[in-house]
XYZ file of C-alpha atoms in Angstrom:
480
model
C 9.033 -59.542 -65.046
C 7.883 -61.797 -67.916
C 5.038 -64.321 -67.430
C 1.617 -65.402 -68.598
C -0.277 -62.224 -69.493
C -3.938 -61.638 -68.957
C -6.263 -63.003 -71.754
C -9.253 -61.118 -73.155
C -11.682 -63.736 -71.886
C -13.284 -63.230 -68.495
C -11.204 -64.633 -65.638
C -12.505 -66.279 -62.519
C -12.908 -64.176 -59.399
C -9.654 -64.544 -57.388
C -10.542 -62.018 -54.716
C -11.353 -64.606 -52.042
C -8.007 -66.337 -52.583
C -6.100 -63.031 -52.544
C -7.956 -61.883 -49.443
C -7.062 -65.147 -47.715
C -3.379 -64.683 -48.526
C -3.466 -61.079 -47.298
C -5.103 -62.250 -44.076
C -2.433 -64.910 -43.594
C 0.296 -62.354 -44.286
C -1.135 -59.861 -41.779
C -1.449 -62.604 -39.178
C 2.219 -63.492 -39.666
C 3.211 -59.853 -39.258
C 1.152 -59.456 -36.092
C 2.292 -62.684 -34.443
C 5.962 -61.739 -34.862
C 8.981 -63.841 -33.910
C 7.382 -65.564 -30.908
C 4.534 -67.248 -32.795
C 6.085 -70.697 -32.742
C 8.247 -72.611 -30.392
C 10.699 -73.672 -33.115
C 11.105 -70.216 -34.611
C 12.241 -70.152 -38.271
C 14.675 -67.530 -39.447
C 13.279 -64.055 -39.997
C 14.742 -61.566 -42.419
C 16.527 -58.396 -41.297
C 17.982 -55.460 -43.238
C 21.231 -56.529 -44.862
C 20.070 -60.030 -45.820
C 20.227 -60.905 -49.516
C 17.480 -63.158 -50.833
C 17.015 -65.055 -54.081
C 13.500 -64.943 -55.567
C 12.222 -67.278 -58.272
C 8.740 -67.426 -59.781
C 7.146 -70.647 -60.983
C 7.459 -70.795 -64.764
C 10.025 -68.001 -64.911
C 13.610 -68.924 -65.823
C 15.144 -65.847 -64.233
C 16.166 -65.724 -60.594
C 16.289 -62.368 -58.909
C 18.800 -61.587 -56.119
C 17.871 -58.562 -54.017
C 18.994 -57.120 -50.688
C 16.683 -56.198 -47.817
C 17.257 -52.466 -47.547
C 17.358 -50.253 -44.475
C 13.561 -49.877 -44.635
C 13.082 -53.646 -44.492
C 11.994 -53.914 -48.132
C 13.198 -55.747 -51.232
C 12.800 -54.048 -54.575
C 11.925 -56.396 -57.460
C 11.646 -55.539 -61.166
C 8.068 -54.911 -62.344
C 6.794 -55.524 -58.794
C 8.389 -52.745 -56.745
C 9.056 -52.611 -53.030
C 7.805 -55.487 -50.893
C 8.161 -55.271 -47.042
C 9.852 -58.481 -45.853
C 11.762 -57.542 -42.688
C 10.799 -59.759 -39.692
C 9.124 -62.250 -42.078
C 10.116 -65.871 -42.536
C 11.070 -67.074 -46.019
C 7.607 -68.571 -46.564
C 5.927 -65.379 -45.379
C 8.186 -63.315 -47.659
C 7.222 -65.559 -50.631
C 3.544 -65.069 -49.799
C 4.039 -61.296 -49.637
C 5.702 -61.304 -53.059
C 2.878 -63.432 -54.520
C 0.251 -61.057 -53.165
C 2.075 -58.049 -54.580
C 2.526 -59.747 -57.993
C -1.137 -60.734 -58.347
C -2.337 -57.350 -57.050
C -0.433 -55.670 -59.852
C -1.766 -58.177 -62.399
C 1.655 -59.387 -63.458
C 0.702 -63.076 -63.216
C -2.626 -64.867 -63.052
C -1.538 -67.178 -60.280
C 1.848 -66.347 -58.901
C 3.978 -68.964 -57.178
C 7.137 -67.536 -55.572
C 10.093 -69.261 -53.931
C 12.483 -67.353 -51.617
C 15.855 -68.502 -50.274
C 18.788 -66.848 -48.507
C 21.595 -65.797 -50.782
C 23.746 -64.103 -48.097
C 23.040 -63.400 -44.462
C 23.399 -59.877 -43.082
C 26.872 -59.279 -41.715
C 27.583 -58.868 -38.038
C 29.622 -56.008 -36.596
C 32.217 -56.504 -33.853
C 33.213 -53.330 -32.026
C 35.201 -52.354 -28.944
C 38.343 -53.913 -27.524
C 39.226 -56.414 -30.232
C 42.261 -56.650 -32.503
C 40.294 -56.139 -35.749
C 36.972 -54.396 -35.111
C 34.556 -54.069 -38.001
C 32.212 -56.037 -40.252
C 32.385 -59.828 -40.407
C 30.445 -62.256 -42.584
C 27.890 -64.267 -40.689
C 28.363 -68.012 -40.327
C 25.427 -70.228 -39.317
C 25.727 -71.210 -35.661
C 28.155 -68.365 -34.908
C 28.703 -67.611 -31.209
C 30.421 -64.791 -29.366
C 33.571 -66.907 -29.158
C 33.506 -67.469 -32.925
C 33.119 -63.741 -33.526
C 36.065 -62.971 -31.226
C 38.187 -65.410 -33.197
C 37.269 -63.731 -36.494
C 38.128 -60.324 -34.988
C 41.571 -61.434 -33.837
C 40.646 -61.995 -30.199
C 39.933 -59.665 -27.304
C 42.320 -59.321 -24.382
C 44.438 -62.188 -25.725
C 45.763 -59.997 -28.551
C 49.311 -59.122 -27.627
C 49.030 -55.678 -29.152
C 45.322 -55.186 -28.503
C 43.895 -51.917 -27.318
C 42.254 -53.646 -24.370
C 45.547 -54.865 -22.918
C 47.067 -51.407 -23.279
C 44.085 -49.898 -21.496
C 44.477 -52.450 -18.727
C 48.170 -51.608 -18.405
C 47.415 -47.887 -18.135
C 44.683 -48.610 -15.575
C 47.023 -50.702 -13.405
C 49.768 -48.071 -13.655
C 47.324 -45.417 -12.484
C 46.259 -47.664 -9.612
C 49.909 -47.979 -8.551
C 50.275 -44.195 -8.417
C 47.084 -43.833 -6.389
C 48.159 -46.530 -3.937
C 51.604 -44.937 -3.587
C 49.944 -41.669 -2.562
C 47.523 -43.461 -0.217
C 50.358 -45.333 1.514
C 52.368 -42.129 1.981
C 49.335 -40.374 3.471
C 48.790 -43.222 5.934
C 52.483 -43.212 6.892
C 52.403 -39.476 7.616
C 49.233 -39.835 9.662
C 50.616 -42.761 11.636
C 53.734 -40.718 12.412
C 51.571 -37.982 13.914
C 49.437 -40.411 15.946
C 52.478 -42.271 17.282
C 54.060 -38.945 18.251
C 50.894 -37.901 20.102
C 50.866 -41.184 22.008
C 54.561 -40.940 22.906
C 54.419 -37.173 23.673
C 57.017 -36.433 21.031
C 57.369 -32.840 19.873
C 58.176 -33.852 16.273
C 55.943 -36.378 14.463
C 58.671 -37.999 12.391
C 57.496 -41.440 11.180
C 59.540 -44.417 12.266
C 62.004 -45.963 9.844
C 59.823 -49.012 9.252
C 56.962 -46.709 8.313
C 59.026 -44.672 5.861
C 60.285 -47.843 4.202
C 56.680 -48.834 3.454
C 56.316 -46.029 0.869
C 56.962 -47.656 -2.554
C 58.133 -44.537 -4.416
C 58.729 -41.520 -2.147
C 60.217 -39.476 -4.997
C 56.953 -39.612 -6.979
C 54.895 -37.742 -4.360
C 55.241 -34.486 -2.366
C 56.224 -36.378 0.772
C 57.898 -33.402 2.464
C 54.725 -31.324 2.100
C 52.587 -34.143 3.471
C 54.859 -34.539 6.512
C 54.878 -30.767 7.047
C 51.065 -30.661 7.094
C 50.951 -33.438 9.687
C 53.668 -31.683 11.737
C 51.663 -28.442 11.828
C 48.538 -30.357 12.754
C 50.435 -32.104 15.541
C 51.828 -28.807 16.861
C 48.400 -27.125 16.848
C 46.690 -29.984 18.670
C 49.575 -30.262 21.117
C 49.223 -26.542 21.911
C 45.477 -26.989 22.388
C 46.077 -29.917 24.710
C 48.655 -28.007 26.745
C 46.306 -25.027 27.103
C 43.496 -27.347 28.121
C 45.587 -29.117 30.743
C 46.929 -25.783 31.995
C 43.340 -24.609 32.433
C 42.564 -27.727 34.427
C 45.717 -27.304 36.532
C 44.812 -23.664 37.247
C 41.308 -24.619 38.287
C 42.510 -27.436 40.540
C 45.137 -25.162 42.115
C 42.475 -22.512 42.752
C 40.167 -24.973 44.493
C 43.064 -26.343 46.551
C 43.905 -22.780 47.621
C 40.277 -22.272 48.599
C 40.410 -25.437 50.683
C 43.482 -24.157 52.506
C 41.804 -20.804 53.201
C 38.663 -22.498 54.481
C 40.735 -24.671 56.828
C 42.562 -21.593 58.151
C 39.282 -19.755 58.664
C 37.808 -22.795 60.413
C 40.815 -22.904 62.759
C 40.512 -19.189 63.487
C 36.766 -19.452 63.958
C 37.275 -22.240 66.459
C 38.911 -19.656 68.706
C 35.957 -17.314 68.178
C 33.583 -20.107 69.228
C 35.731 -20.819 72.287
C 35.648 -17.158 73.322
C 31.891 -16.988 72.747
C 31.416 -20.128 74.809
C 33.533 -18.700 77.686
C 31.547 -15.430 77.534
C 28.306 -17.394 77.660
C 29.481 -19.360 80.704
C 30.489 -16.129 82.511
C 27.174 -14.490 81.666
C 25.260 -17.414 83.078
C 27.296 -17.297 86.263
C 26.523 -13.599 86.641
C 22.868 -14.263 85.904
C 22.786 -16.907 88.622
C 24.199 -14.334 91.049
C 21.658 -11.774 89.857
C 24.336 -9.546 88.378
C 23.338 -10.048 84.703
C 20.374 -8.516 83.010
C 18.137 -10.587 80.717
C 18.862 -8.373 77.693
C 22.593 -8.730 78.079
C 22.206 -12.467 78.544
C 20.245 -12.698 75.303
C 22.976 -10.835 73.423
C 25.712 -13.173 74.709
C 23.692 -16.239 73.741
C 23.020 -14.826 70.253
C 26.742 -14.215 69.633
C 27.478 -17.804 70.628
C 24.779 -19.128 68.269
C 26.100 -16.931 65.402
C 29.616 -18.210 65.946
C 28.447 -21.840 65.743
C 26.353 -21.116 62.622
C 29.322 -19.457 60.911
C 31.438 -22.481 61.759
C 28.897 -24.757 60.094
C 28.900 -22.550 56.982
C 32.669 -22.782 56.730
C 32.541 -26.560 57.152
C 29.929 -26.815 54.367
C 32.041 -24.602 52.095
C 35.068 -26.824 52.702
C 33.036 -29.921 51.803
C 31.769 -28.235 48.606
C 35.328 -27.271 47.651
C 36.488 -30.845 48.189
C 33.653 -32.103 45.979
C 34.518 -29.579 43.227
C 38.173 -30.610 43.408
C 37.275 -34.286 43.079
C 35.001 -33.531 40.098
C 37.724 -31.588 38.296
C 40.337 -34.290 38.878
C 37.901 -37.003 37.774
C 36.979 -35.093 34.591
C 40.661 -34.602 33.718
C 41.447 -38.275 34.309
C 38.467 -39.347 32.204
C 39.530 -37.020 29.395
C 43.089 -38.343 29.398
C 41.951 -41.970 29.413
C 39.425 -41.535 26.625
C 41.909 -39.569 24.519
C 44.508 -42.327 24.900
C 42.006 -45.042 23.997
C 40.875 -43.079 20.950
C 44.470 -42.627 19.809
C 45.210 -46.336 20.134
C 42.062 -47.144 18.150
C 43.049 -44.679 15.395
C 46.552 -46.149 15.226
C 45.165 -49.675 14.928
C 42.749 -48.690 12.153
C 45.445 -46.766 10.260
C 47.839 -49.726 10.424
C 45.169 -52.043 9.055
C 44.510 -49.595 6.206
C 48.238 -49.396 5.536
C 48.626 -53.181 5.376
C 45.683 -53.478 2.985
C 47.040 -50.701 0.752
C 50.475 -52.337 0.623
C 48.938 -55.679 -0.268
C 46.945 -54.104 -3.104
C 50.108 -52.366 -4.298
C 52.004 -55.661 -4.388
C 49.209 -57.274 -6.405
C 49.114 -54.338 -8.819
C 52.886 -54.650 -9.344
C 52.453 -58.282 -10.353
C 49.551 -57.365 -12.632
C 51.703 -54.743 -14.353
C 54.522 -57.254 -14.751
C 52.110 -59.665 -16.440
C 50.744 -56.990 -18.763
C 54.213 -55.776 -19.792
C 55.720 -59.254 -20.027
C 58.452 -58.377 -17.529
C 57.312 -60.348 -14.522
C 58.636 -63.591 -13.175
C 55.127 -64.762 -12.394
C 52.881 -65.605 -15.317
C 49.309 -66.293 -14.271
C 46.625 -66.418 -16.920
C 45.819 -63.031 -18.383
C 42.223 -63.579 -17.363
C 43.419 -63.137 -13.778
C 44.232 -59.524 -14.631
C 41.538 -58.508 -17.123
C 38.141 -59.814 -18.111
C 35.876 -59.320 -21.097
C 32.416 -57.826 -20.929
C 29.965 -58.233 -23.832
C 26.969 -56.214 -24.990
C 24.672 -57.063 -27.889
C 22.705 -54.741 -30.166
C 20.212 -56.404 -32.505
C 17.718 -55.182 -35.120
C 15.229 -57.756 -33.783
C 12.648 -56.594 -31.268
C 13.142 -58.066 -27.796
C 16.729 -59.174 -28.415
C 18.784 -59.435 -26.299
C 16.255 -58.281 -23.680
C 17.303 -59.521 -20.264
C 19.540 -62.220 -21.747
C 23.069 -62.391 -20.361
C 25.628 -62.257 -23.162
C 28.356 -64.871 -22.616
C 31.028 -66.404 -24.856
C 28.528 -69.175 -25.711
C 25.709 -66.824 -26.762
C 24.539 -67.489 -30.318
C 24.686 -64.529 -32.686
C 22.181 -63.821 -35.452
C 22.642 -61.968 -38.732
C 22.633 -58.200 -38.294
C 23.759 -58.329 -34.646
C 26.389 -55.899 -33.315
C 28.712 -57.316 -30.638
C 30.450 -54.802 -28.369
C 33.498 -56.071 -26.462
C 34.992 -54.223 -23.487
C 38.129 -55.105 -21.539
C 37.833 -54.482 -17.794
C 40.913 -54.468 -15.569
C 40.408 -55.799 -12.049
C 42.436 -56.768 -9.008
C 43.972 -60.169 -9.563
C 44.009 -62.919 -6.996
C 47.702 -63.720 -6.982
C 49.859 -65.497 -4.464
C 53.517 -65.490 -3.730
C 53.872 -61.705 -3.552
C 56.485 -59.962 -1.452
C 56.055 -60.497 2.252
C 54.936 -57.478 4.227
C 56.837 -56.772 7.444
C 54.540 -56.927 10.446
C 53.636 -53.723 12.189
C 55.209 -53.275 15.624
C 52.860 -53.654 18.593
C 50.939 -50.643 19.741
C 52.579 -48.617 22.480
C 51.620 -49.754 25.944
C 51.188 -47.047 28.551
C 50.717 -48.114 32.159
C 48.464 -45.207 33.036
C 47.232 -42.120 31.232
C 49.441 -39.095 31.668
C 48.991 -35.478 30.840
C 51.368 -35.891 27.868
C 49.697 -38.802 26.089
C 46.708 -36.894 24.829
C 45.879 -36.365 21.109
C 43.507 -34.029 19.337
C 41.811 -32.226 22.268
C 39.039 -29.709 21.689
C 39.908 -26.037 21.730
C 40.237 -24.791 25.322
C 37.905 -22.092 26.621
C 39.072 -18.594 27.286
C 40.706 -18.223 30.715
C 39.967 -14.870 32.297
C 42.658 -13.366 34.558
C 41.909 -13.516 38.246
C 41.349 -10.378 40.294
C 44.015 -9.499 42.794
C 41.495 -8.987 45.580
C 37.812 -9.470 46.197
C 35.349 -12.056 47.453
C 36.540 -15.612 47.734
C 34.917 -17.880 45.097
C 34.116 -21.542 45.646
C 33.576 -23.512 42.406
C 31.013 -26.171 43.058
C 30.274 -27.274 39.450
C 32.079 -29.549 37.016
C 34.609 -27.357 35.213
C 35.794 -29.995 32.763
C 36.292 -28.214 29.421
C 34.115 -29.483 26.626
C 31.206 -30.087 29.018
C 28.295 -27.838 29.950
C 29.245 -24.499 31.544
C 29.521 -24.666 35.355
C 26.891 -23.080 37.566
C 27.439 -19.670 39.066
C 29.974 -19.964 41.938
C 28.984 -19.326 45.524
C 30.575 -16.170 46.928
C 31.766 -15.723 50.480
C 32.835 -12.311 51.778
C 36.369 -12.206 53.097
C 36.937 -12.190 56.808
């Protein structure tokens, strides 16, 4: 760079002035962008600046390189990134005087071209765009051909594919709920085959697109297995109740027979007393007759107690079976209600997705704003420290040179009205009282051991309801 060269005469000491400028420059670097409330523009890589020196006719245009430096003839590299224009001029002056190019350098720096911005993501024309002062996110979208509004934009195609996938998922979900409801309704109605009702089958949007027959077959096998478990469980209960009832009948017969034994013992006791009064009965024989009478009465009391225990066991078994049937019916009704609510919600979402797809493909009769179907999300990458930080990026956010704007199209469920009406679900089945047939999903029944043909008579005094704690050991009475 040409200029006033050093003379041979001694020059004044400029070290204090240079040191002051260096101090000011370091202070500017340390304070950074937040040093003032009204922050002036700070240079970033990609900016092009125009440098002129007082007394020099030439103007130098140089770009701030990736290292944040400008390279000037005869001066070399000068770090200017993050500096204001005044701070950059001061840095150039310091560098010029340090190298002895000028006695007293006076530099002026201005912006020739701002660093470009980059727009990426779901826009019609992603890439580099020249920066315009005051540019916002909306301005950048306009320069890039728009986001979701582009008729042939990638974002709209992605939204269409997303909605189409949602339709397939909902079709499968609806079919699964229909098959499950068919099984639950069959369990409640005690039907051997869980074929869904016609109104349920008509709720499936596209039966041909899913393995419906396999889904129904799985539910049919599940229904058959649980029905077999229920039948085995109820058969176990019926066998237990019949056994206790048979025990009751035997106890009553034995009580009737033992009444005759007591009557005979009482008659023998009366005769023995008469003989004793006449002096014809010994004391030992009298004691034996009295003991037989007492034993007969005691045995009668034992049989009465056994009959009461059998009646209690029978009542417990019947109560446990009734409770099981009632709870199973209530649970089935609750499951049917929940499944119908899930089905109605899935059908509503499917209807909305159909309208969304019609909007995205341009084939629908309804035409809500596209923003009802998709929305734009923005992210900002900046070479400036602390930007964007926690700032929310909106269409009104101001962009700065060197920023990178990332646009993403997000498909979401639209809030549309006027969709196809959904037929109401029929009312839940009303059963007057729980029956042995209306029982779904019972637990696996316990093993039932075969009964011995002969042996001691057993009286079950515990609660034998399956699924509960094991009953206590039965009391055993010898036959006869």
